[in-house]
XYZ file of C-alpha atoms in Angstrom:
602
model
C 3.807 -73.158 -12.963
C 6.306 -70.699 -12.165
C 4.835 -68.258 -13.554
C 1.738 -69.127 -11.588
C 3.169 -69.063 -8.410
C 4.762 -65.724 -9.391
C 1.234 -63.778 -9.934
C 0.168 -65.490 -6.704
C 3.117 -63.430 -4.807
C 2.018 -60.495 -6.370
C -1.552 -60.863 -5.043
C -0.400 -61.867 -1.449
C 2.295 -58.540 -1.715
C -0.592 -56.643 -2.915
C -3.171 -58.037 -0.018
C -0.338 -57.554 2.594
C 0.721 -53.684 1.063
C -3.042 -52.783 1.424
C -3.781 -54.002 5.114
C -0.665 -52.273 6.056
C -1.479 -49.400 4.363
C -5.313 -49.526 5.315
C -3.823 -50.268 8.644
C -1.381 -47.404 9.414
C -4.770 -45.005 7.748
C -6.572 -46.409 10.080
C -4.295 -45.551 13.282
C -2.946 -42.187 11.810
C -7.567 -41.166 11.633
C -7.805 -42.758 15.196
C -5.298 -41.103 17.112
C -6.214 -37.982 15.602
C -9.612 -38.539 16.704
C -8.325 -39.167 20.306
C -6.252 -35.791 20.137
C -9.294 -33.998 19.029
C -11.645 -35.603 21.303
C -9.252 -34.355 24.605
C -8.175 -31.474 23.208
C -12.282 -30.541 23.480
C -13.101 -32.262 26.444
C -9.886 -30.064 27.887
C -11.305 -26.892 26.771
C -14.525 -27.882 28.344
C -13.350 -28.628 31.067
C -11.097 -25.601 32.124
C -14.507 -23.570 30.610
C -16.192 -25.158 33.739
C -13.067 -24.481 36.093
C -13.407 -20.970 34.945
C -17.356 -20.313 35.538
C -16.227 -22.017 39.005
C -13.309 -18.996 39.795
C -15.647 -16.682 38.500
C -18.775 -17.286 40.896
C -16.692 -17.715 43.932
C -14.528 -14.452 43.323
C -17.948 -12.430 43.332
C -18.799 -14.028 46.283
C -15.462 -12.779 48.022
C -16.213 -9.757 46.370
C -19.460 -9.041 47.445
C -18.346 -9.955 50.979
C -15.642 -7.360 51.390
C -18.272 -4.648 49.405
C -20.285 -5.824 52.976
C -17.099 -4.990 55.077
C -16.699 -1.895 53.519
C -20.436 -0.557 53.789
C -20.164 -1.191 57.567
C -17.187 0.197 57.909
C -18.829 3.519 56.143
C -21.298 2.963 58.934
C -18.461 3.096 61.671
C -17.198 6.371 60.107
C -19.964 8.066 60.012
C -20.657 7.892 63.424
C -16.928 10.551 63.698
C -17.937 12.341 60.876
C -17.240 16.391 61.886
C -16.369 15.388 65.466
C -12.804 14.555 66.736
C -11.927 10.486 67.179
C -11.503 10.542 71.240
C -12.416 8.017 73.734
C -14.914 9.984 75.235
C -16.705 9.987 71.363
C -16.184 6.216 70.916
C -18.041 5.674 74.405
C -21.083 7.951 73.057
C -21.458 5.709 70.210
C -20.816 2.471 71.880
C -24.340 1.122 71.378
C -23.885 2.163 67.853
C -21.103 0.189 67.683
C -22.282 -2.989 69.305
C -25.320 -3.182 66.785
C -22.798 -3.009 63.687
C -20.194 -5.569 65.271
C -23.615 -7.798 65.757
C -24.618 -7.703 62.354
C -21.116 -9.128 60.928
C -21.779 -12.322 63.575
C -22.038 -14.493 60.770
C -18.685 -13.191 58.661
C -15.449 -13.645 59.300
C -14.423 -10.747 61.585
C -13.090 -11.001 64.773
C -12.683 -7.331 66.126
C -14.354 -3.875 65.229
C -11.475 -0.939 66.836
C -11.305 2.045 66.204
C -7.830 4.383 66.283
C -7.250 8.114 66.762
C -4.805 10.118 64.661
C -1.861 9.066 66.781
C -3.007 5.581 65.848
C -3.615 4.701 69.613
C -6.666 2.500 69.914
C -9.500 4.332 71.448
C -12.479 1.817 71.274
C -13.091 -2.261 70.520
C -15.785 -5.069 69.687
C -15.842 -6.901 71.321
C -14.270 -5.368 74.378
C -10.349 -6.406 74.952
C -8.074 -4.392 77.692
C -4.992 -5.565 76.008
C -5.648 -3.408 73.092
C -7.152 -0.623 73.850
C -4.617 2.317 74.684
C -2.023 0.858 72.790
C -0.253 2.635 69.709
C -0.201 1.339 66.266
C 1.027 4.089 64.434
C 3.751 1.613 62.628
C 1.359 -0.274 61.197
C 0.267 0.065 56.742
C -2.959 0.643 57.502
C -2.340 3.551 59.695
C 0.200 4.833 57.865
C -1.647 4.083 54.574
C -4.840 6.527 56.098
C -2.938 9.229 57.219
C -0.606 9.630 54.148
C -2.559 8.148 50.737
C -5.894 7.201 51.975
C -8.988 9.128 50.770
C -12.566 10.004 51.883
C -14.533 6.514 51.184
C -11.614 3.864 50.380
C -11.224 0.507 51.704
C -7.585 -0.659 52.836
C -6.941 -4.714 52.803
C -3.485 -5.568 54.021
C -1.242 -8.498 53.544
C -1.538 -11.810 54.914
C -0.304 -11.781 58.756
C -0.446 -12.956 62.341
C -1.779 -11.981 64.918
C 1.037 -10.674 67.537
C -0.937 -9.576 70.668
C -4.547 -9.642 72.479
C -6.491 -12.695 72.020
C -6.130 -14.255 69.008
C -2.252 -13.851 69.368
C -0.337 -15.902 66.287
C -3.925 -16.057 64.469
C -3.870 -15.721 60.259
C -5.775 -12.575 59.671
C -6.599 -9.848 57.013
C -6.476 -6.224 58.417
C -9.478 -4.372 56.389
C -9.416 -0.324 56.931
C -11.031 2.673 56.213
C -9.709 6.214 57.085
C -11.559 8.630 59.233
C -11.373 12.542 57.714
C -12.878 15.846 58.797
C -14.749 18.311 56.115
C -11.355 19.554 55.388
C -9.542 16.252 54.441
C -7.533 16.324 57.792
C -6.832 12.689 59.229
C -8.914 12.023 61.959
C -8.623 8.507 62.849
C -8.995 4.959 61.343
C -11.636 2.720 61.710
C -10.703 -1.274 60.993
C -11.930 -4.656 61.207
C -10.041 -8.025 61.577
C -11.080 -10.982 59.294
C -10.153 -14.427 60.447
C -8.423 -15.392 56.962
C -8.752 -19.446 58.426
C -12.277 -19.152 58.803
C -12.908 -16.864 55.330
C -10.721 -19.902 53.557
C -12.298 -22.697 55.117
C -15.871 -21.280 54.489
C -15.365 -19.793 50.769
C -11.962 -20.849 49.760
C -11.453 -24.531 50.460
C -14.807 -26.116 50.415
C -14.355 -25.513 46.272
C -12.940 -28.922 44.835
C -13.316 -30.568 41.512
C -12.203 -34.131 41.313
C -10.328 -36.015 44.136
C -7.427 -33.643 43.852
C -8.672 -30.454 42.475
C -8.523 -27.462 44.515
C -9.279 -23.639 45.051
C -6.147 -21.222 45.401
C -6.104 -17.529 46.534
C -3.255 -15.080 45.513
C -2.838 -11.404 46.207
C -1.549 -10.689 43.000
C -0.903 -6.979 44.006
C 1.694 -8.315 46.736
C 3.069 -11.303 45.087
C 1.876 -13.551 47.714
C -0.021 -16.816 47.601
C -2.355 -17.194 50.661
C -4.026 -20.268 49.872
C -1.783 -22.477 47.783
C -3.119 -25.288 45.122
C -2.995 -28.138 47.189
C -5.670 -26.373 49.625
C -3.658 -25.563 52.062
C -2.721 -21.671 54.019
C 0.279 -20.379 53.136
C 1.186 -17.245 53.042
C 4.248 -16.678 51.182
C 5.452 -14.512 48.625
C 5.982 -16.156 44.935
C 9.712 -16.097 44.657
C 9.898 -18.335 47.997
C 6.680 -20.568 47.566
C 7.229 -21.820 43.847
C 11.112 -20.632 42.404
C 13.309 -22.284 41.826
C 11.561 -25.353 41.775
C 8.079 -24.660 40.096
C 8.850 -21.932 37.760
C 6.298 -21.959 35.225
C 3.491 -22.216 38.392
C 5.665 -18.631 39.330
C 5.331 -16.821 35.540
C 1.777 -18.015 35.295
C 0.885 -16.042 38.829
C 3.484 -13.119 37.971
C 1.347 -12.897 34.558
C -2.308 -12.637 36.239
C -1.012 -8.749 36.755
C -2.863 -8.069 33.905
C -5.855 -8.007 35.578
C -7.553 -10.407 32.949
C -9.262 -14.292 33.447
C -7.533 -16.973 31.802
C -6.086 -20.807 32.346
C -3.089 -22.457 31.704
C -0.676 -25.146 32.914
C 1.804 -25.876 35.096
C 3.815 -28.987 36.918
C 3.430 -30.170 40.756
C 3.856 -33.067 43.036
C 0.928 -35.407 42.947
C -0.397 -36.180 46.410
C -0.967 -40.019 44.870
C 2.277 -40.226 43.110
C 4.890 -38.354 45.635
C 8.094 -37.138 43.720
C 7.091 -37.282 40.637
C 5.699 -33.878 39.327
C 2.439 -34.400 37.031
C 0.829 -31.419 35.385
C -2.088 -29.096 36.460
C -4.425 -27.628 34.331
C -5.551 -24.347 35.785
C -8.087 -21.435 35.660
C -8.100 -17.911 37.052
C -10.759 -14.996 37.490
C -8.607 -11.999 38.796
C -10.391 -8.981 41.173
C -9.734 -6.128 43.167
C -10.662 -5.740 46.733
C -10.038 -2.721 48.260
C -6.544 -1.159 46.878
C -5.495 -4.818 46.114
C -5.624 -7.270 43.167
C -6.537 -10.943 44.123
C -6.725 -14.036 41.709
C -8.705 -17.022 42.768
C -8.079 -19.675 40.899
C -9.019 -23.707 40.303
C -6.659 -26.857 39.367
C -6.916 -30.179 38.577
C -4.629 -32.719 37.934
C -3.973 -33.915 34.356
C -4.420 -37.708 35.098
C -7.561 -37.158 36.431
C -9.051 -34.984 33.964
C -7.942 -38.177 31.731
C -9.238 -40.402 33.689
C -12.981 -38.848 33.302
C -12.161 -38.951 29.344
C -11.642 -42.884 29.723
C -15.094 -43.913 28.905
C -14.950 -42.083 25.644
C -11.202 -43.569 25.267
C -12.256 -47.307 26.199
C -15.533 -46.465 23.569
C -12.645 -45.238 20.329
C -10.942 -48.507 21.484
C -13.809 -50.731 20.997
C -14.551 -48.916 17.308
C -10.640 -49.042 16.716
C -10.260 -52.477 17.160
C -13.794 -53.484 15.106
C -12.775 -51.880 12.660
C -8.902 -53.314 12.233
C -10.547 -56.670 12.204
C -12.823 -55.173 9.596
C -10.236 -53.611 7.540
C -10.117 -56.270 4.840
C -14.096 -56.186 4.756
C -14.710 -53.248 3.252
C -13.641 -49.311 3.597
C -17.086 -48.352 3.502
C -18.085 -50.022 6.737
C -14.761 -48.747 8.140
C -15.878 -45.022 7.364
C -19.495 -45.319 8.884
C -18.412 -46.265 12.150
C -15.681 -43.607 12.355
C -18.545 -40.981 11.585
C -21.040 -42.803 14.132
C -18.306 -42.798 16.720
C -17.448 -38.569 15.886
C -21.340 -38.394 16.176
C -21.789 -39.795 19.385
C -18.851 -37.495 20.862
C -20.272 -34.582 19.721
C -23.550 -35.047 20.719
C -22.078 -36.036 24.274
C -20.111 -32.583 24.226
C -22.911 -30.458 23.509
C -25.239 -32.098 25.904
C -22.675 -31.582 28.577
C -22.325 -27.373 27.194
C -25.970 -27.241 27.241
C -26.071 -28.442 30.909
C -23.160 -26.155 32.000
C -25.278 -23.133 30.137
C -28.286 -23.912 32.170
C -26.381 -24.296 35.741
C -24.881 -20.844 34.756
C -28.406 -19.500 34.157
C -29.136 -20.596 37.597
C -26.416 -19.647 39.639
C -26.846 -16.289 37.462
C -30.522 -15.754 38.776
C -29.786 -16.574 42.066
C -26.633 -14.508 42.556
C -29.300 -11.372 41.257
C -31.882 -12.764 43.833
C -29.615 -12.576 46.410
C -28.397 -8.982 45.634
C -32.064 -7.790 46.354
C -32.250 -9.352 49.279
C -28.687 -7.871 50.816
C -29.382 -4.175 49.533
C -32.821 -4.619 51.316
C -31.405 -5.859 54.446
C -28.905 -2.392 54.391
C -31.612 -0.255 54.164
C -33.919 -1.755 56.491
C -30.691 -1.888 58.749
C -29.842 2.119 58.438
C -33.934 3.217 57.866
C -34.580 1.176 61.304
C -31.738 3.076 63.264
C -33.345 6.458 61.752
C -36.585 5.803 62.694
C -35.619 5.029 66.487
C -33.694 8.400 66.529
C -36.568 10.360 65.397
C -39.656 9.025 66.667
C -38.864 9.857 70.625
C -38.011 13.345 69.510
C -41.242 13.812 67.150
C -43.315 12.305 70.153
C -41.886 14.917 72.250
C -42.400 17.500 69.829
C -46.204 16.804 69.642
C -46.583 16.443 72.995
C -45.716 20.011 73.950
C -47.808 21.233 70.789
C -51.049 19.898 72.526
C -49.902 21.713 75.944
C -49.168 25.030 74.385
C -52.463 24.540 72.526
C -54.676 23.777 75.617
C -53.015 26.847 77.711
C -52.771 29.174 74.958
C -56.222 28.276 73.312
C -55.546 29.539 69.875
C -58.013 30.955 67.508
C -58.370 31.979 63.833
C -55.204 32.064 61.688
C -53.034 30.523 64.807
C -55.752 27.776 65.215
C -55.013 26.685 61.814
C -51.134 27.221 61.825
C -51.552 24.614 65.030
C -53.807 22.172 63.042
C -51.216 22.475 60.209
C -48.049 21.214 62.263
C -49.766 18.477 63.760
C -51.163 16.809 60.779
C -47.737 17.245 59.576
C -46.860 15.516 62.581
C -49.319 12.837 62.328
C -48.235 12.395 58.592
C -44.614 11.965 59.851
C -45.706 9.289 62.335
C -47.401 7.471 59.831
C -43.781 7.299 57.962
C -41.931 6.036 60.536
C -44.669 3.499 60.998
C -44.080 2.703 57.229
C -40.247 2.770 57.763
C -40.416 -0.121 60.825
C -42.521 -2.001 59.119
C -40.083 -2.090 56.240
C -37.348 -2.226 58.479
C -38.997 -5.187 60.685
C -40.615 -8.204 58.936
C -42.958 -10.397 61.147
C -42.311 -14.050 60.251
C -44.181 -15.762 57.767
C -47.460 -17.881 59.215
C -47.583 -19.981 56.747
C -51.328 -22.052 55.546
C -52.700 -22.690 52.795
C -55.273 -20.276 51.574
C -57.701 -20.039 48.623
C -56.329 -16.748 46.668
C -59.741 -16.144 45.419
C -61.018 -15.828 49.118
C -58.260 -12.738 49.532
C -59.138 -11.220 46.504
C -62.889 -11.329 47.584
C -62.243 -10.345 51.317
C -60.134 -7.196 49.954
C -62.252 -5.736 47.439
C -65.063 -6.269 50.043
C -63.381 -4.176 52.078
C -62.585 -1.377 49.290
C -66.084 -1.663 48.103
C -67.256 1.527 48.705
C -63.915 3.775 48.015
C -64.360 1.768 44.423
C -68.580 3.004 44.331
C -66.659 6.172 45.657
C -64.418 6.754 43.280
C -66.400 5.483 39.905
C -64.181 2.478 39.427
C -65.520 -0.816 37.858
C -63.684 -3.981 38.840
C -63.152 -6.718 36.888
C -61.935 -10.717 38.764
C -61.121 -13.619 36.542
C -59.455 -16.159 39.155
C -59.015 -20.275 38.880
C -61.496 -22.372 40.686
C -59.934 -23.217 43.940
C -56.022 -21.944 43.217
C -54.694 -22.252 46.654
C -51.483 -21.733 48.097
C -49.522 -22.221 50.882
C -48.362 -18.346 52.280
C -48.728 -15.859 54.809
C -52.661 -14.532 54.229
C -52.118 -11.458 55.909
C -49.015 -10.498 54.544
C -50.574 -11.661 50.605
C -53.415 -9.674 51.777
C -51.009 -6.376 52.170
C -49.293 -7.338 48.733
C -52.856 -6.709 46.992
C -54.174 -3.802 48.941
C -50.988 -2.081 48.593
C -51.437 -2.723 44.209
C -54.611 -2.019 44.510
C -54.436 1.813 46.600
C -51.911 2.478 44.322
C -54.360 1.810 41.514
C -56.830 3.539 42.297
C -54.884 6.681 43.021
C -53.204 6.025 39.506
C -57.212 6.871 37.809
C -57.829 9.740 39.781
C -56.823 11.571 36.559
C -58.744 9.514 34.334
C -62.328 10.083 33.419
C -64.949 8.307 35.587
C -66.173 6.136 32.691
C -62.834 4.421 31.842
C -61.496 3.479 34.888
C -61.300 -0.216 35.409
C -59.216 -1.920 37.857
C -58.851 -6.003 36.715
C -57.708 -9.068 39.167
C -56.517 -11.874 37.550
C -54.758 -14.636 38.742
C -54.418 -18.671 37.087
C -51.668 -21.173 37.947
C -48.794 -22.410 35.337
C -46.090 -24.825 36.237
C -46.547 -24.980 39.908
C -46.462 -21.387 40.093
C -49.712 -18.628 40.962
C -49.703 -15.688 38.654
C -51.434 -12.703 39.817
C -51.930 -9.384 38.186
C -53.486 -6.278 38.892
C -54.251 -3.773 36.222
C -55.632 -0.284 36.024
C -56.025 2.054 33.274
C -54.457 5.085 34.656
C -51.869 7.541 33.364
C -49.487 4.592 33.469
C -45.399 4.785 34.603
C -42.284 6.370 32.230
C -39.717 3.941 31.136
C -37.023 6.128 33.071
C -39.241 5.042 36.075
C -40.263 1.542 36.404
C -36.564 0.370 36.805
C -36.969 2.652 40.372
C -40.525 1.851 41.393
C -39.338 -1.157 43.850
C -36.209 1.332 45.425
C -36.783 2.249 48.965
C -38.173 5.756 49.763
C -38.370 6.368 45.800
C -41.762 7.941 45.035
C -43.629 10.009 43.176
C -46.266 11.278 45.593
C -46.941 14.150 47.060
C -47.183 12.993 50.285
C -46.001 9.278 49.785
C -43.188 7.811 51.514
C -41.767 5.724 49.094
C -41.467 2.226 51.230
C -45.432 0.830 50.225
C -43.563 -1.294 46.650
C -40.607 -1.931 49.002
C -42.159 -3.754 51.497
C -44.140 -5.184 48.973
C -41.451 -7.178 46.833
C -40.113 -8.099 50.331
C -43.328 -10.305 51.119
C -43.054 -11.608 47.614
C -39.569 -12.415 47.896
C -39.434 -13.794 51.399
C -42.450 -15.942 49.462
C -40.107 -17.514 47.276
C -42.011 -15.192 44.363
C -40.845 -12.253 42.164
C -42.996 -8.637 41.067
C -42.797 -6.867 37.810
C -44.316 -4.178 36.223
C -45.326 -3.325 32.579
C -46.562 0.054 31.262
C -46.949 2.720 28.500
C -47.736 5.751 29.377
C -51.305 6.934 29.056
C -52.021 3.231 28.897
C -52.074 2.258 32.144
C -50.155 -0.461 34.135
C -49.847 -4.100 34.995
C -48.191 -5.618 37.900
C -47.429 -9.537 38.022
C -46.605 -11.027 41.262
C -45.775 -14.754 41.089
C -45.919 -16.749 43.906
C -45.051 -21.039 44.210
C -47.773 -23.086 45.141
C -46.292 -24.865 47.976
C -44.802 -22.152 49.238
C -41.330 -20.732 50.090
C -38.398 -23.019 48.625
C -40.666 -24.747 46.067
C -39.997 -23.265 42.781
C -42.418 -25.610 41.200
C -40.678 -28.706 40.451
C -43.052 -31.721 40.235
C -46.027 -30.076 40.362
C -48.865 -30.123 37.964
């Protein structure tokens, strides 16, 4: 018996020994899970803070390359001439017209100084500053001792201490005015409205209920917008030391120049005097002759907090399988892998999705490059083609009343024919450079693209018979579209002239021009083919540049204004070719018109 009721202790010690021991196995796999599982979702996490920084620090950047290219603008209007008031009121118009197209930005003042850094000229117009010195201030000072020829000046954060917008938080950008020499001439500046640049690109960024969008100018230790989205203004030592030193070594270390994230503790807006930590991610960037940092940071808890429903999922598993423990180790090790399964497959699927929005905001950040270094050139081509179309009309005026009182014959008869068809051919440019320079609106309908394609060739019928070229059209049954007609039609006469003038070096026989168009996901693709001497690689990347062209007598806008219908469409235009093979050009165009990229249709 006793010995019985010995063995029987041994079993239960031996039962008891295993659950603990399955037990503590159990608890030590789990919580290493967990640790895994947020470690992960962390680095995911900051990876999405970081694409975040990125994308808005191009946007500042590409905003001050804007200030910048005006600013060139402003100086060239000195360039060779002395900065006096008497030159600032002959280009006052000038100056008007590029203060009007920074309306929607951030600047508050276009002035302009001489080289005693006495304000000679405003925009808008305000008596309290003009004719006041400002030699003392860096940006003057900055231009006349270190500036160069062509470089932008930002200075520190400051207010506003006269004029208007007295006690306002600006940015002063600059730009130094220089004769052919070097010699300091002037400066010519803008003032940014830093509250208005933060609350349009700085503080609308948040992430959570608590994460926010800071700006630092690394290059003068100064935080202008701080992490809990607020203006500040400071330098580090007095913003964040003594009391938040690792916050001050982790924007002391951004010197570098490189993107990274880190950590740091703060005060919780939800949990006052109690400091919580901030996970944080930083793109740095220069702008002008400084380095900024823009960074993103969220609270800890609340990162947490979005891991919860993968937390409260390892819970459920955890505690099935502790009731399970004396069941069997096998069933215990399936759900473990199940549950590492799931997670997985719920972090990749949320990388996937963060792959594709960075695709997008990729292809749209390109899209709207075109459309801003199209806008610049229309801008300065339109100002050109005022300038020299009154002088041109003069010109040919007093050619045809020389002509009719000296009544020139023989070799002077044709030197006069010469200049004015050179005349008339310069017209014609400057008609191609305002139409670049100023697109009608789009009217849009809906139109049948096969009726355009018919009305057009129609209409080149008998250059083609002309000519000797065969034409080939392969287009849907009834693709409509909803577009501009007349401005579609331009896109296809425009590929089709240049076509044609593309086989004027091939033999009669095998030219062939070929118009094809079908519709694929919601989309209308169009191309137009010819078998001419085709384009060189070193070429095509150029072909859509304004005024580049490789005519004779071309002026280099027809492709130009071309992928600015298509764009202004919603479409793109592209161009494939071999030499001595021809080309192809593809225009794609959404069915229902501008803004519908396809999405739910058939």
């Amino acid at each position: 018996m006793q010995l019985r009721k010995l063995k029987l202790l041994v079993v239960l010690l031996l039962v008891v020994a295993t659950a603990l021991g399955a037990f503590l196995w159990i608890r030590h796999t789990t919580n290493a899970v967990r640790a895994e599982a947020r470690e992960r979702f962390f680095e995911q996490y900051n990876r999405q803070q970081s694409l975040m920084a990125e994308l808005a620090s191009h946007t500042l950047e590409e905003m001050f390359a804007t200030f910048q290219r005006n600013l060139d603008l402003v100086v060239m209007l000195f360039e060779g001439k002395a900065v006096t008031r008497q030159r600032a009121e002959e280009v006052g118009e000038r100056l008007k017209k590029i203060y009007g197209s920074l309306a929607s930005t951030p600047v508050v003042d276009l002035v302009i100084f001489d080289c005693s850094g006495t304000a000679i000229a405003i925009e808008p117009a305000d008596s309290y500053t003009v004719g006041r010195n400002y030699a003392w201030r860096d940006y003057i000072r900055w231009a006349r001792e270190k500036g160069k020829p062509g470089q932008m000046y930002v200075s520190t954060f400051t207010r506003m201490e006269g004029g208007k917008r007295r006690g306002d938080k600006a940015l002063i950008v600059a730009e130094g005015i220089y004769g052919p020499r070097g010699e300091f001439l002037g400066v010519a500046g803008c003032v940014l409205d830093f509250e208005k640049l933060a609350r349009k690109h700085i503080l609308p960024i948040r992430i959570g209920r608590h994460g926010h969008a800071w700006l630092a100018d690394i290059s003068n230790r100064a935080i202008l917008v701080g992490p809990s989205g607020r203006l500040v203004g400071l330098g580090f030592d007095e913003a964040f030391l003594p009391r938040w030193p690792r916050l001050h070594d982790l924007l002391v270390s951004m010197k570098s120049g490189k993107p990274g994230s880190g950590w740091y503790d703060y005060l919780d807006a939800e949990i006052p005097d109690q400091p919580v930590r901030k996970l944080a991610s930083f793109y740095p960037f220069r702008v002008g002759n400084r380095l900024w940092s823009l960074g993103i940071s969220t609270p800890e808890r609340e990162v947490d907090e979005l891991l919860s429903t993968f937390m409260h999922r390892q819970e459920a598993f955890a505690t099935t399988l502790l009731a399970a423990v004396l069941g069997g180790a096998t069933l215990l090790m399936g759900i473990l892998v199940n549950w590492n399964r799931i997670l997985t497959a719920e972090v990749n699927h949320h990388t996937r999705a963060l792959s594709e929005a960075h695709s997008r905001l990729e292809s749209t950040f390109d899209e709207l490059l075109v459309a801003k270094k199209v806008a610049a050139v229309g801008h300065l081509a339109l100002g050109l083609a005022h300038e020299i179309r009154n002088p041109l009309s003069a010109i040919q005026m007093n050619m045809q009343m020389i002509r009719k009182k000296i009544a020139p014959t023989g070799i002077l008869r044709e030197n006069f024919s010469i200049v004015e068809e050179e005349i008339r051919r310069l017209n014609r440019l400057l008609k191609d450079v305002l139409d670049f320079a100023r697109t009608r609106p789009l009217r849009l309908q809906t139109a049948e693209l096969g009726e355009i394609v018919a009305r057009l060739l129609q209409l080149l019928a008998q250059r083609l018979e002309e000519e000797q070229i065969r034409s080939e059209v392969r287009i849907d049954t009834s693709l409509t579209l909803v577009c501009d007609p007349e401005q579609i039609h331009q896109v296809l006469l425009n590929l089709v002239l240049n076509a044609c003038e593309a086989m004027q070096a091939t033999p009669p026989g095998e030219r062939l021009l070929a118009i094809t168009a079908h519709g694929r996901d919601g989309m209308a693709l169009l191309r137009v083919r010819d078998t001419g001497g085709g384009i060189p690689p070193d070429r095509q990347d150029q072909l859509f540049e304004p005024f580049f062209t490789t005519k004779a007598s071309g002026g280099g806008l027809g492709l130009s204004i071309l992928q600015t219908i298509v764009l202004r469409h919603g479409g793109s235009v592209s161009v494939e070719s071999e030499p001595g093979r021809g080309a192809v050009f593809t225009v794609t165009l959404p069915l229902g018109g501008p803004g519908d990229k396809g999405e739910g249709q058939p």
